Structures are given as structure tokens and as C-alpha cells.
Amino acid sequence: MSDFLGIHHLQLKGIRMLSSRLHTLVLFTLIGVFSSFVQANRYEAELDALLAKMTLAEKIGQMNQYNGFWDATGPQPDEGDAKKKYEHLREGLVGSVLNVSGYERVRELQSFVVNESRLGIPLIFGLDVIHGHKTIFPIPLAESASWDMEAIERSARLAAIESSAQGINWTFAPMVDISEDARWGRVAEGAGEDPYLGQHIAVARVNGFQGDDLSAVDTIAACAKHFAGYGFAEGGRDYNRVDVSPYTLHNTILPPFEAAVKADVKTIMNAFNTLNGIPASGSEYLQRDILKGKWGFQGFVVSDWASIKEMVDHSFATNNEHAAALAVKAGSDMDMEGYAYVNHLESLVREGKVDEKLIDDAARRILRVKMELGLFEDPYKYTDKTREAEALYHPSHLAAARDMAKRSIVLLKNEKRLLPLNKNQQKIAVIGPLAADNNSVLGTWRVSSDDHSAVSLVDGLKQYSNHFTYEQGVKFSIGEEAFSQHIIANTTDRTGIAEAVALAKESDVVVMMLGEHGFQSGEGRSRSNIQLPGLQQELLEEVYAANNNIILLVASGRPLDLSWADAHIPTIVQTWQLGTESGNAIADVLFGEYNPSGKLPMSFPRNVGQLPTTYRQLSTGRSTPKDNVFWSHYTDIESDPLYPFGHGLSYTDFKYSKLKVKTLKDNRVKISVKVKNTGKYEGEEVVQLYLRDRVASTVRPVKELKGFKKILLSAGESQKVEFVLTEKEMGFYNAKGEFLLEDGDFDVMVGGGSIDGLTDRFTL
Ligand code: BGC
């Protein structure tokens, strides 16, 4: 707590802590410094020698990344871009390609570069391996709902195994952008609204992709993206401006990136957006001061697709040449399909407008990652035909995808306890366009998967029951432009509704699977209306009028507006887009083979007007409801979200008791709670700990997640769950990005969600 003069006690505390732990600290620091020194220097002599051999153009070539193109050994293209790219590959003017995958294609392209270019420096092959490769795992937002770091790490690990078997050694994942706005289509790719959960997930994914040894044949370099602020695009409109306070930048946006850097992520991708007026790709503050300066990042920064040249469109650069100069000075090391570096950097250096040292540094960073991957020892190590044949869709990967999918499902509501279903008794109607869908549930970003390769719900149900009948109800869309993947929702064809209603009438229970098409979220898919698209709401209401025993499964890439459903439908399950094993996983949950354990990583608003929203609100001067209108609220809806962050039910019940808080030495606080499974089924619970710093020099959120543990309890079993809070959890960043820990009172809340829980207070 600040005292009246505004003086904080951080320094005093710092001294206190240091004296008590001095020896241990010094020792660990020395070991840390020594090991990072050894690590960082492992390749430096080799890099010096290599860089000394390279011409300026070749060094710039390493900074140039092209999108994939024709078969390198096939007929040579004789005009346009393709010819130019081909010549550039031969001249050593390309450091990386993206979107070239598959054993044969990668091997051919690699051998072309290795054999034809002067120095034969191998390419690094990048691809968006976002949630699985061939075997598709749930979209990242869904996986985040599992709050299961081991499972998330495994998912990334298996994606690395499959993609590396197809020649890929670098993924453009994880996306660690925090977002509070469900209108933004790319929330599907992230970990939701919370930076604490986001940090843990970022680390799990980086570890999964990169493994313990980056030089192993089945690990790949990860890329934390998009640096920074992309999730705060105004109005949720993709690519739009981001205007956030330094407070939000340091406390919400940056922590997952910093966690990824600490986890040794090898690359960072910058972003399309402007951040407070400066395009991220040209931001010295982000890339040089924070990333490479304050955090000491040793890897390289890749631009987003053409984001360097887009600085011209932003009216930040005069032309591509100017954009190249700005970007390289700002710390963007590699230009993705933007032609700014390859076309202009050499002359900029020769004219003295760009310092060659910047080129040396960027090339060194890129080459270092190639060395760490082992590409210089064996440029073909990721191209092994047998491995490719064995790895893709391996049964163990499918099993893991099913497991991950089950863990990602969130039971939002189960009022009449319609779930779990009974295998024998019920006559089940299965209704909705997404219930028989085996494509859209693969979600966004599945560049390598096979279309229509998912298990649909209808197929998944078959292993549990033959008492169900399926009716589509309404067609989802009337068109899908293949390339732009624009979904044209069906708003006119009602021909199937009558059959669906008739079926519902004669059934005991109705399972309806409604939601978004897989391509209605993701990049460029912002929506201003987040209700069920097309005629699905109409279908839902008509079926409800015939039989209100409905279990609604919501397949979507973002939180939807489920207000009507919440007011009428007894059971609602958020099933996201769960990937290859979608239908199997949903069936496992419906029939109680798996007891749902997911918790929302992002709040579901009451309607679109509530966006952006987060449970991490700041207290206003007028947050308490009054009997007049002069307090912070909407007059037409309640202020809180429909389903808050952290919410998720189980088939069993958990009771929390005995919350104990104890302050320890060295600014640590121990918190324990007893959790008992009081229901009939075995189940997992995510025990969540929230903190509120009562008074601080910067207003702190009314609650913030600062700890979580997922536990498994059999019926009747109890467990004591413990957390130890440290300075990291109790402090915060000020507007200058300095980390502060301030004395004072803290409220603690522990429970199964962000709303209800046991509370206590401690004083630091
Ligand atoms: C996206 C990135 C992606 C890149 C390469 C861009 O449009 O914003 O997230 O990695 O394309 O496919």
C-alpha cells in the first residue's frame, strides 16, 4: 500500500529479501549466468566464421522469407514472381520459406538451395502448425478451457512430431495474444482473456513444440505471436488500430510474451496492428527496448505476412524502401513475403542509411536458430520418408486428440441434469447442421489436415447408442467461397425445420448441435453479431416449442451470445471446434464416459454490446448498484457476463471449505483449501485462486487469477489444495513497465470459478 506521501516500500522490501536469501541468490545467479553464457556462446565462433564468409546480399538473404511455390525441381518458371524467387533461392537470397511441407517437397527445395547456392545455407521451413498438423486438436481457445498444462503441452508435442515428419522445423505458434473481445475472430487461436492463464499456456505450448532438445528430429522452433497488442484491435475488427494504456500493455498484453521468452521460445512474430500509433513491425520500443533489451531475447523476430511493407499503407513509411529501413532499425529480423528487405536493404546499407551491424545481428540471430535446430549438421534431418509415413494420424495421436478434446469441453448449464445420457433408455433426437459435420469442427488454421477428416457427432454417438435419429433441421450455409472461405449463411431455406420439429416431438431428449462454421472464426473473421448464424436460432426456438428437453451443444470459435438459450434451454455444453476426434469426444462426455472438467478461458457476454469485457475489471468510483441510474452499468442488461471466466460445471459437485491464509517469510503467502467431491461421480475440478490488491499506486483489478490447480477426486473424496503466492503474483507493473510490490491488504478468493468462492484477507 502506498503511504500518504506516495512512497512505496518496494526498496525496503527488496533489501530485506536480499539479506535473508543472499547466499542462495548469488549462487543461483552465478550458475544461471554461467549456463546462459555457455549456451549463448556455443555457436558464436561458428557464426563468426560463417558471417565472415557471407556477402552483404547473402546476409540480407537470410532475412528474407518467401511463401511456398512450385516444385523446385520441376520446370523452371520463366516469368514473374516465381522466376524471381527461384533465382533468389539459387543466389542465396532466401533464408526461409513458409507453406512448403511434405517430405518430398521439402527435401527437393532444401537440396536445391544446399547444392545450388554459393554457401549452401539450409532453409528453415515455417508453417502454421496451430492446433495439430494432420491430426487436428481442438482450437487453441478450446484447449485453453482444459486448464490442463500437461495435455496442452502434449498436444503441441504431437503436432511437432507430425509436422517435423513432413519437413517442418518452425511453427508460427503459439499465438499468445490476450483478448477481451469475442468479435475478434482470432480469439479462436489464443488462450482467452487472462494473462496469468495465458502465460502458463504459452509456456506449455512452447515447451511442447521445442521439447528439451531443439536439435532432435521431432522438435521444432516455436514462435510467440503477434507482438504486440493484436488482441486489442478496436471494435474487434481484425488488423485494426490498438490504442491501449501502458498499464494494459505491461500487465495484460506483455506477460505471456515474456513467459514465452523465459521458456526460451526461439522466435517472435510481430503484428499487423499499430500500437498506440506505431505499427508493431516498426516499433523500436517493442522489439528493441522491451524484447531484445529488457528481456534479453536471443532468437529472431519475423514480421507478419507483408507487415513491413504494410507500414506504407499505415502511412508510417513513404515506400517499401523506407519501410525496410524503419523495420530493420526497429528490430524486425525477417521479412515474411514482403520483398522490402530483399529489394532495398542492400542499397540502404551501401548508401549509409542502415548500419550493416543491424544486418549482421539479424542474420546471426536467424543462423543461430538454424544451428540450434541442427540444420547445418544435416539439412535433411526433417525429411525422412519412413517417419512421415508412420507419424501422420498415428493412433496414439488420435487417442491424445480425443483426450484433449474431452478436456476442452465446458458444461455451461445442466439444470434438469439431462446429462449424462443413459445408454439404454432414451429415444434421442439429434438435430442441427453441425451434428453431422465432419469438416467445420476442424476449426480455423488446419492448413495440413485433410478436409472432412473429423469424426462428426453423429458418427461419434454410434459407439454409445442406436436409439438416436438425426435431422439436419436447417442447412448451415448456402455457399462457401473456397478461397476466401467466406460463409454465406442460409437465411432462407427452412425446408428441414418441420421434420426436425416432428422428430423432437416424438423423442425423450433432443441433442442439438448449433454454432459457427469453422471458418467463421480465425483471421479476418471478425463478427459484429455473435448470435447463432443463419436460421439456427429459429430452428432452436421451434424445436424448443415441441420438446424442451434440449441439450444444446455449441460449436464455435469464440464466445457466442447465448442469452436466449440460457433463459430457456436446460442444458448447454460449449464444444468449440474440437478437431479430428470431435464427435468421439463429445459422445464420451454426453454419455458420462468422461465427466466434463473444462472452465471458460474467456467470458461469454450477455450480448455483443457488452464487449469488450473481462472479469478483471477495475473498480470505478461508481461500481456499487444504486437506486438511481448514476452508477456504472447498462440500463438494458445486467453488467456481468452471462457465463464468466473460469465457469464450468461437472456431473458431480465440489464443496470448498477451510480456506487458510498464512503469511510466510520473504513475502510469500501460503493458501490452502479443502475441496470435497460431494456428488456421485469421479470428477476433475480446477481450483482457482484470485487476488485483489485493495489499495495500490495504480488501481488494481477487482480480482485477478493468480493460481490454479486441476485435481481429480473420486466420489466422496477430499483433498487439501495448497498455493504459495510469491512477489510475482502479488506485484504489478506501473506505466513505465517497472515491477512493483506494494505493502497492504490483499483479498483472496478461492473457488471453482471467478464469481463464487471462499474469501479471506491478508496483509503484506
Ligand atoms: C497471420 C499469421 C500467420 C502468417 C503466416 C498471417 O496472415 O497473421 O498469424 O502466421 O499469416 O501464415
PDB file of C-alpha atoms in Angstrom, residues 243-458:
ATOM      1  CA  ASP A 243      -4.832   2.002 -28.504  1.00  0.00           C
ATOM      2  CA  VAL A 244      -4.101   0.791 -25.001  1.00  0.00           C
ATOM      3  CA  SER A 245      -2.651   2.286 -21.866  1.00  0.00           C
ATOM      4  CA  PRO A 246       0.872   1.399 -20.728  1.00  0.00           C
ATOM      5  CA  TYR A 247      -0.858  -0.246 -17.780  1.00  0.00           C
ATOM      6  CA  THR A 248      -2.745  -2.681 -20.039  1.00  0.00           C
ATOM      7  CA  LEU A 249       0.309  -3.220 -22.178  1.00  0.00           C
ATOM      8  CA  HIS A 250       2.524  -4.235 -19.280  1.00  0.00           C
ATOM      9  CA  ASN A 251       0.031  -6.095 -17.113  1.00  0.00           C
ATOM     10  CA  THR A 252      -2.164  -7.777 -19.696  1.00  0.00           C
ATOM     11  CA  ILE A 253      -0.578  -7.925 -23.123  1.00  0.00           C
ATOM     12  CA  LEU A 254       3.112  -8.484 -22.492  1.00  0.00           C
ATOM     13  CA  PRO A 255       3.228 -11.131 -19.705  1.00  0.00           C
ATOM     14  CA  PRO A 256       2.520 -14.152 -21.951  1.00  0.00           C
ATOM     15  CA  PHE A 257       5.247 -12.988 -24.357  1.00  0.00           C
ATOM     16  CA  GLU A 258       7.696 -12.548 -21.540  1.00  0.00           C
ATOM     17  CA  ALA A 259       6.830 -16.002 -20.232  1.00  0.00           C
ATOM     18  CA  ALA A 260       7.457 -17.452 -23.698  1.00  0.00           C
ATOM     19  CA  VAL A 261      10.821 -15.699 -23.878  1.00  0.00           C
ATOM     20  CA  LYS A 262      11.744 -17.075 -20.467  1.00  0.00           C
ATOM     21  CA  ALA A 263      10.762 -20.507 -21.751  1.00  0.00           C
ATOM     22  CA  ASP A 264      13.336 -19.924 -24.494  1.00  0.00           C
ATOM     23  CA  VAL A 265      10.981 -19.501 -27.405  1.00  0.00           C
ATOM     24  CA  LYS A 266      13.202 -19.229 -30.455  1.00  0.00           C
ATOM     25  CA  THR A 267      11.202 -16.742 -32.469  1.00  0.00           C
ATOM     26  CA  ILE A 268       8.665 -13.969 -32.092  1.00  0.00           C
ATOM     27  CA  MET A 269       6.318 -12.704 -34.790  1.00  0.00           C
ATOM     28  CA  ASN A 270       5.408  -9.068 -34.786  1.00  0.00           C
ATOM     29  CA  ALA A 271       1.964  -7.833 -35.669  1.00  0.00           C
ATOM     30  CA  PHE A 272      -0.155  -6.134 -38.307  1.00  0.00           C
ATOM     31  CA  ASN A 273      -1.582  -3.554 -35.954  1.00  0.00           C
ATOM     32  CA  THR A 274      -0.430  -0.177 -34.845  1.00  0.00           C
ATOM     33  CA  LEU A 275       0.124   0.022 -31.124  1.00  0.00           C
ATOM     34  CA  ASN A 276      -0.593   3.497 -29.829  1.00  0.00           C
ATOM     35  CA  GLY A 277       0.105   4.917 -33.260  1.00  0.00           C
ATOM     36  CA  ILE A 278       3.226   2.956 -34.187  1.00  0.00           C
ATOM     37  CA  PRO A 279       2.979  -0.150 -36.415  1.00  0.00           C
ATOM     38  CA  ALA A 280       4.243  -3.080 -34.356  1.00  0.00           C
ATOM     39  CA  SER A 281       6.642  -4.088 -37.158  1.00  0.00           C
ATOM     40  CA  GLY A 282       8.279  -0.689 -36.918  1.00  0.00           C
ATOM     41  CA  SER A 283       8.222  -0.388 -33.163  1.00  0.00           C
ATOM     42  CA  GLU A 284      11.639   0.066 -31.657  1.00  0.00           C
ATOM     43  CA  TYR A 285      10.064   0.268 -28.242  1.00  0.00           C
ATOM     44  CA  LEU A 286       8.537  -3.191 -28.517  1.00  0.00           C
ATOM     45  CA  GLN A 287      11.277  -5.012 -30.354  1.00  0.00           C
ATOM     46  CA  ARG A 288      14.498  -3.351 -29.284  1.00  0.00           C
ATOM     47  CA  ASP A 289      13.717  -1.845 -25.903  1.00  0.00           C
ATOM     48  CA  ILE A 290      11.474  -4.498 -24.435  1.00  0.00           C
ATOM     49  CA  LEU A 291      12.030  -7.755 -26.298  1.00  0.00           C
ATOM     50  CA  LYS A 292      15.706  -7.688 -27.120  1.00  0.00           C
ATOM     51  CA  GLY A 293      16.678  -5.177 -24.437  1.00  0.00           C
ATOM     52  CA  LYS A 294      14.800  -5.684 -21.209  1.00  0.00           C
ATOM     53  CA  TRP A 295      14.037  -9.365 -21.770  1.00  0.00           C
ATOM     54  CA  GLY A 296      17.334 -10.232 -23.470  1.00  0.00           C
ATOM     55  CA  PHE A 297      15.665 -12.239 -26.247  1.00  0.00           C
ATOM     56  CA  GLN A 298      18.319 -14.055 -28.301  1.00  0.00           C
ATOM     57  CA  GLY A 299      16.152 -15.524 -31.035  1.00  0.00           C
ATOM     58  CA  PHE A 300      14.815 -13.707 -34.082  1.00  0.00           C
ATOM     59  CA  VAL A 301      11.750 -11.672 -34.935  1.00  0.00           C
ATOM     60  CA  VAL A 302       9.809 -12.494 -38.079  1.00  0.00           C
ATOM     61  CA  SER A 303       7.369  -9.983 -39.489  1.00  0.00           C
ATOM     62  CA  ASP A 304       3.794 -10.968 -40.011  1.00  0.00           C
ATOM     63  CA  TRP A 305       2.795 -11.559 -43.614  1.00  0.00           C
ATOM     64  CA  ALA A 306       3.948  -8.438 -45.506  1.00  0.00           C
ATOM     65  CA  SER A 307       3.538  -6.390 -42.339  1.00  0.00           C
ATOM     66  CA  ILE A 308       6.735  -4.483 -43.089  1.00  0.00           C
ATOM     67  CA  LYS A 309       5.532  -3.235 -46.430  1.00  0.00           C
ATOM     68  CA  GLU A 310       2.089  -2.576 -44.948  1.00  0.00           C
ATOM     69  CA  MET A 311       3.699   0.207 -42.958  1.00  0.00           C
ATOM     70  CA  VAL A 312       3.324   2.150 -46.204  1.00  0.00           C
ATOM     71  CA  ASP A 313      -0.440   1.550 -46.081  1.00  0.00           C
ATOM     72  CA  HIS A 314      -0.406   2.628 -42.455  1.00  0.00           C
ATOM     73  CA  SER A 315       1.041   5.958 -43.667  1.00  0.00           C
ATOM     74  CA  PHE A 316       4.033   5.349 -41.451  1.00  0.00           C
ATOM     75  CA  ALA A 317       6.535   4.798 -44.265  1.00  0.00           C
ATOM     76  CA  THR A 318       6.806   6.599 -47.589  1.00  0.00           C
ATOM     77  CA  ASN A 319       7.550   3.494 -49.625  1.00  0.00           C
ATOM     78  CA  ASN A 320       8.899  -0.047 -49.283  1.00  0.00           C
ATOM     79  CA  GLU A 321      12.454   1.169 -49.013  1.00  0.00           C
ATOM     80  CA  HIS A 322      11.555   3.455 -46.149  1.00  0.00           C
ATOM     81  CA  ALA A 323       9.566   0.632 -44.556  1.00  0.00           C
ATOM     82  CA  ALA A 324      12.594  -1.681 -44.784  1.00  0.00           C
ATOM     83  CA  ALA A 325      14.806   0.877 -43.068  1.00  0.00           C
ATOM     84  CA  LEU A 326      12.300   1.511 -40.304  1.00  0.00           C
ATOM     85  CA  ALA A 327      11.665  -2.180 -39.702  1.00  0.00           C
ATOM     86  CA  VAL A 328      15.285  -3.265 -39.515  1.00  0.00           C
ATOM     87  CA  LYS A 329      16.131  -0.432 -37.168  1.00  0.00           C
ATOM     88  CA  ALA A 330      13.154  -1.356 -35.030  1.00  0.00           C
ATOM     89  CA  GLY A 331      14.394  -4.935 -34.734  1.00  0.00           C
ATOM     90  CA  SER A 332      12.351  -6.968 -37.227  1.00  0.00           C
ATOM     91  CA  ASP A 333      14.837  -9.595 -38.362  1.00  0.00           C
ATOM     92  CA  MET A 334      12.982 -11.445 -41.099  1.00  0.00           C
ATOM     93  CA  ASP A 335      10.596 -10.094 -43.727  1.00  0.00           C
ATOM     94  CA  MET A 336       7.755 -12.517 -44.427  1.00  0.00           C
ATOM     95  CA  GLU A 337       6.715 -12.353 -48.077  1.00  0.00           C
ATOM     96  CA  GLY A 338       7.114  -8.586 -48.078  1.00  0.00           C
ATOM     97  CA  TYR A 339      10.029  -8.013 -50.524  1.00  0.00           C
ATOM     98  CA  ALA A 340      11.056  -4.941 -48.570  1.00  0.00           C
ATOM     99  CA  TYR A 341      14.332  -6.366 -47.249  1.00  0.00           C
ATOM    100  CA  VAL A 342      15.416  -8.313 -50.293  1.00  0.00           C
ATOM    101  CA  ASN A 343      14.753  -5.380 -52.600  1.00  0.00           C
ATOM    102  CA  HIS A 344      16.040  -2.499 -50.539  1.00  0.00           C
ATOM    103  CA  LEU A 345      18.296  -3.346 -47.627  1.00  0.00           C
ATOM    104  CA  GLU A 346      21.486  -3.758 -49.645  1.00  0.00           C
ATOM    105  CA  SER A 347      21.290  -0.305 -51.194  1.00  0.00           C
ATOM    106  CA  LEU A 348      20.211   1.194 -47.879  1.00  0.00           C
ATOM    107  CA  VAL A 349      23.381  -0.153 -46.277  1.00  0.00           C
ATOM    108  CA  ARG A 350      25.579   0.910 -49.205  1.00  0.00           C
ATOM    109  CA  GLU A 351      24.145   4.418 -49.045  1.00  0.00           C
ATOM    110  CA  GLY A 352      24.877   4.548 -45.332  1.00  0.00           C
ATOM    111  CA  LYS A 353      21.211   4.771 -44.388  1.00  0.00           C
ATOM    112  CA  VAL A 354      21.195   1.495 -42.477  1.00  0.00           C
ATOM    113  CA  ASP A 355      24.071   0.323 -40.342  1.00  0.00           C
ATOM    114  CA  GLU A 356      25.475  -3.018 -41.507  1.00  0.00           C
ATOM    115  CA  LYS A 357      25.742  -4.058 -37.872  1.00  0.00           C
ATOM    116  CA  LEU A 358      21.963  -4.343 -37.808  1.00  0.00           C
ATOM    117  CA  ILE A 359      22.121  -6.776 -40.711  1.00  0.00           C
ATOM    118  CA  ASP A 360      24.865  -8.784 -39.018  1.00  0.00           C
ATOM    119  CA  ASP A 361      22.831  -9.009 -35.856  1.00  0.00           C
ATOM    120  CA  ALA A 362      19.652 -10.096 -37.632  1.00  0.00           C
ATOM    121  CA  ALA A 363      21.444 -12.672 -39.803  1.00  0.00           C
ATOM    122  CA  ARG A 364      23.290 -14.006 -36.754  1.00  0.00           C
ATOM    123  CA  ARG A 365      20.043 -14.481 -34.869  1.00  0.00           C
ATOM    124  CA  ILE A 366      18.474 -16.388 -37.749  1.00  0.00           C
ATOM    125  CA  LEU A 367      21.530 -18.517 -38.399  1.00  0.00           C
ATOM    126  CA  ARG A 368      21.833 -19.307 -34.704  1.00  0.00           C
ATOM    127  CA  VAL A 369      18.346 -20.803 -34.655  1.00  0.00           C
ATOM    128  CA  LYS A 370      19.232 -22.865 -37.731  1.00  0.00           C
ATOM    129  CA  MET A 371      22.304 -24.136 -35.911  1.00  0.00           C
ATOM    130  CA  GLU A 372      20.309 -24.929 -32.800  1.00  0.00           C
ATOM    131  CA  LEU A 373      17.908 -26.933 -34.942  1.00  0.00           C
ATOM    132  CA  GLY A 374      20.895 -28.872 -36.277  1.00  0.00           C
ATOM    133  CA  LEU A 375      20.237 -27.859 -39.867  1.00  0.00           C
ATOM    134  CA  PHE A 376      23.889 -27.240 -40.605  1.00  0.00           C
ATOM    135  CA  GLU A 377      24.824 -30.739 -39.481  1.00  0.00           C
ATOM    136  CA  ASP A 378      22.091 -32.281 -41.564  1.00  0.00           C
ATOM    137  CA  PRO A 379      19.840 -30.080 -43.702  1.00  0.00           C
ATOM    138  CA  TYR A 380      17.659 -33.111 -44.486  1.00  0.00           C
ATOM    139  CA  LYS A 381      17.114 -34.300 -40.954  1.00  0.00           C
ATOM    140  CA  TYR A 382      13.419 -33.435 -41.039  1.00  0.00           C
ATOM    141  CA  THR A 383      12.833 -35.283 -44.253  1.00  0.00           C
ATOM    142  CA  ASP A 384      12.595 -38.953 -43.549  1.00  0.00           C
ATOM    143  CA  LYS A 385      10.147 -40.849 -45.672  1.00  0.00           C
ATOM    144  CA  THR A 386       9.549 -43.622 -43.157  1.00  0.00           C
ATOM    145  CA  ARG A 387       8.966 -41.221 -40.345  1.00  0.00           C
ATOM    146  CA  GLU A 388       6.498 -39.296 -42.467  1.00  0.00           C
ATOM    147  CA  ALA A 389       4.591 -42.463 -43.277  1.00  0.00           C
ATOM    148  CA  GLU A 390       4.471 -43.543 -39.648  1.00  0.00           C
ATOM    149  CA  ALA A 391       3.810 -40.293 -37.834  1.00  0.00           C
ATOM    150  CA  LEU A 392       0.738 -38.866 -39.542  1.00  0.00           C
ATOM    151  CA  TYR A 393      -2.570 -39.773 -37.918  1.00  0.00           C
ATOM    152  CA  HIS A 394      -0.728 -42.182 -35.645  1.00  0.00           C
ATOM    153  CA  PRO A 395      -3.280 -43.997 -33.448  1.00  0.00           C
ATOM    154  CA  SER A 396      -1.622 -42.629 -30.321  1.00  0.00           C
ATOM    155  CA  HIS A 397      -2.036 -39.093 -31.704  1.00  0.00           C
ATOM    156  CA  LEU A 398      -5.702 -39.707 -32.400  1.00  0.00           C
ATOM    157  CA  ALA A 399      -6.140 -41.009 -28.868  1.00  0.00           C
ATOM    158  CA  ALA A 400      -4.423 -37.927 -27.472  1.00  0.00           C
ATOM    159  CA  ALA A 401      -6.575 -35.673 -29.667  1.00  0.00           C
ATOM    160  CA  ARG A 402      -9.711 -37.351 -28.289  1.00  0.00           C
ATOM    161  CA  ASP A 403      -8.446 -36.950 -24.770  1.00  0.00           C
ATOM    162  CA  MET A 404      -7.600 -33.283 -25.336  1.00  0.00           C
ATOM    163  CA  ALA A 405     -10.993 -32.698 -26.938  1.00  0.00           C
ATOM    164  CA  LYS A 406     -12.849 -34.178 -23.942  1.00  0.00           C
ATOM    165  CA  ARG A 407     -10.882 -31.967 -21.592  1.00  0.00           C
ATOM    166  CA  SER A 408     -11.724 -28.884 -23.646  1.00  0.00           C
ATOM    167  CA  ILE A 409     -15.498 -29.244 -23.367  1.00  0.00           C
ATOM    168  CA  VAL A 410     -17.240 -26.902 -20.925  1.00  0.00           C
ATOM    169  CA  LEU A 411     -20.560 -27.766 -19.315  1.00  0.00           C
ATOM    170  CA  LEU A 412     -22.193 -24.351 -19.062  1.00  0.00           C
ATOM    171  CA  LYS A 413     -25.524 -25.386 -17.624  1.00  0.00           C
ATOM    172  CA  ASN A 414     -27.147 -28.685 -16.614  1.00  0.00           C
ATOM    173  CA  GLU A 415     -30.342 -27.638 -14.938  1.00  0.00           C
ATOM    174  CA  LYS A 416     -32.515 -30.680 -15.235  1.00  0.00           C
ATOM    175  CA  ARG A 417     -29.472 -32.903 -15.069  1.00  0.00           C
ATOM    176  CA  LEU A 418     -30.291 -34.117 -18.544  1.00  0.00           C
ATOM    177  CA  LEU A 419     -26.678 -35.107 -18.767  1.00  0.00           C
ATOM    178  CA  PRO A 420     -25.112 -37.602 -18.689  1.00  0.00           C
ATOM    179  CA  LEU A 421     -27.336 -39.526 -21.050  1.00  0.00           C
ATOM    180  CA  ASN A 422     -28.326 -43.060 -20.323  1.00  0.00           C
ATOM    181  CA  LYS A 423     -27.133 -45.525 -22.959  1.00  0.00           C
ATOM    182  CA  ASN A 424     -30.217 -47.702 -22.954  1.00  0.00           C
ATOM    183  CA  GLN A 425     -33.332 -45.824 -22.136  1.00  0.00           C
ATOM    184  CA  GLN A 426     -33.754 -42.711 -24.081  1.00  0.00           C
ATOM    185  CA  LYS A 427     -35.060 -42.068 -27.515  1.00  0.00           C
ATOM    186  CA  ILE A 428     -32.743 -39.367 -28.701  1.00  0.00           C
ATOM    187  CA  ALA A 429     -33.280 -36.799 -31.451  1.00  0.00           C
ATOM    188  CA  VAL A 430     -30.084 -35.356 -32.853  1.00  0.00           C
ATOM    189  CA  ILE A 431     -30.712 -32.097 -34.657  1.00  0.00           C
ATOM    190  CA  GLY A 432     -28.699 -29.332 -36.249  1.00  0.00           C
ATOM    191  CA  PRO A 433     -26.485 -28.692 -39.235  1.00  0.00           C
ATOM    192  CA  LEU A 434     -23.252 -29.159 -37.313  1.00  0.00           C
ATOM    193  CA  ALA A 435     -24.179 -32.546 -35.839  1.00  0.00           C
ATOM    194  CA  ALA A 436     -23.308 -34.437 -38.997  1.00  0.00           C
ATOM    195  CA  ASP A 437     -20.480 -32.117 -39.923  1.00  0.00           C
ATOM    196  CA  ASN A 438     -17.015 -33.622 -40.278  1.00  0.00           C
ATOM    197  CA  ASN A 439     -15.230 -30.596 -41.651  1.00  0.00           C
ATOM    198  CA  SER A 440     -16.140 -27.381 -39.952  1.00  0.00           C
ATOM    199  CA  VAL A 441     -15.323 -28.815 -36.498  1.00  0.00           C
ATOM    200  CA  LEU A 442     -11.685 -28.942 -37.600  1.00  0.00           C
ATOM    201  CA  GLY A 443     -11.792 -25.198 -36.969  1.00  0.00           C
ATOM    202  CA  THR A 444      -9.638 -22.449 -38.321  1.00  0.00           C
ATOM    203  CA  TRP A 445      -5.942 -22.969 -39.217  1.00  0.00           C
ATOM    204  CA  ARG A 446      -5.710 -26.558 -40.303  1.00  0.00           C
ATOM    205  CA  VAL A 447      -3.569 -25.998 -43.322  1.00  0.00           C
ATOM    206  CA  SER A 448      -2.199 -29.528 -43.397  1.00  0.00           C
ATOM    207  CA  SER A 449      -5.211 -31.555 -42.433  1.00  0.00           C
ATOM    208  CA  ASP A 450      -7.488 -33.334 -44.833  1.00  0.00           C
ATOM    209  CA  ASP A 451     -10.879 -31.812 -45.419  1.00  0.00           C
ATOM    210  CA  HIS A 452     -13.788 -33.765 -43.965  1.00  0.00           C
ATOM    211  CA  SER A 453     -11.432 -35.842 -41.827  1.00  0.00           C
ATOM    212  CA  ALA A 454     -13.138 -35.228 -38.477  1.00  0.00           C
ATOM    213  CA  VAL A 455     -15.442 -37.627 -36.678  1.00  0.00           C
ATOM    214  CA  SER A 456     -18.863 -35.994 -36.690  1.00  0.00           C
ATOM    215  CA  LEU A 457     -21.122 -36.071 -33.645  1.00  0.00           C
ATOM    216  CA  VAL A 458     -23.493 -38.440 -35.438  1.00  0.00           C
TER     217      VAL A 458
END
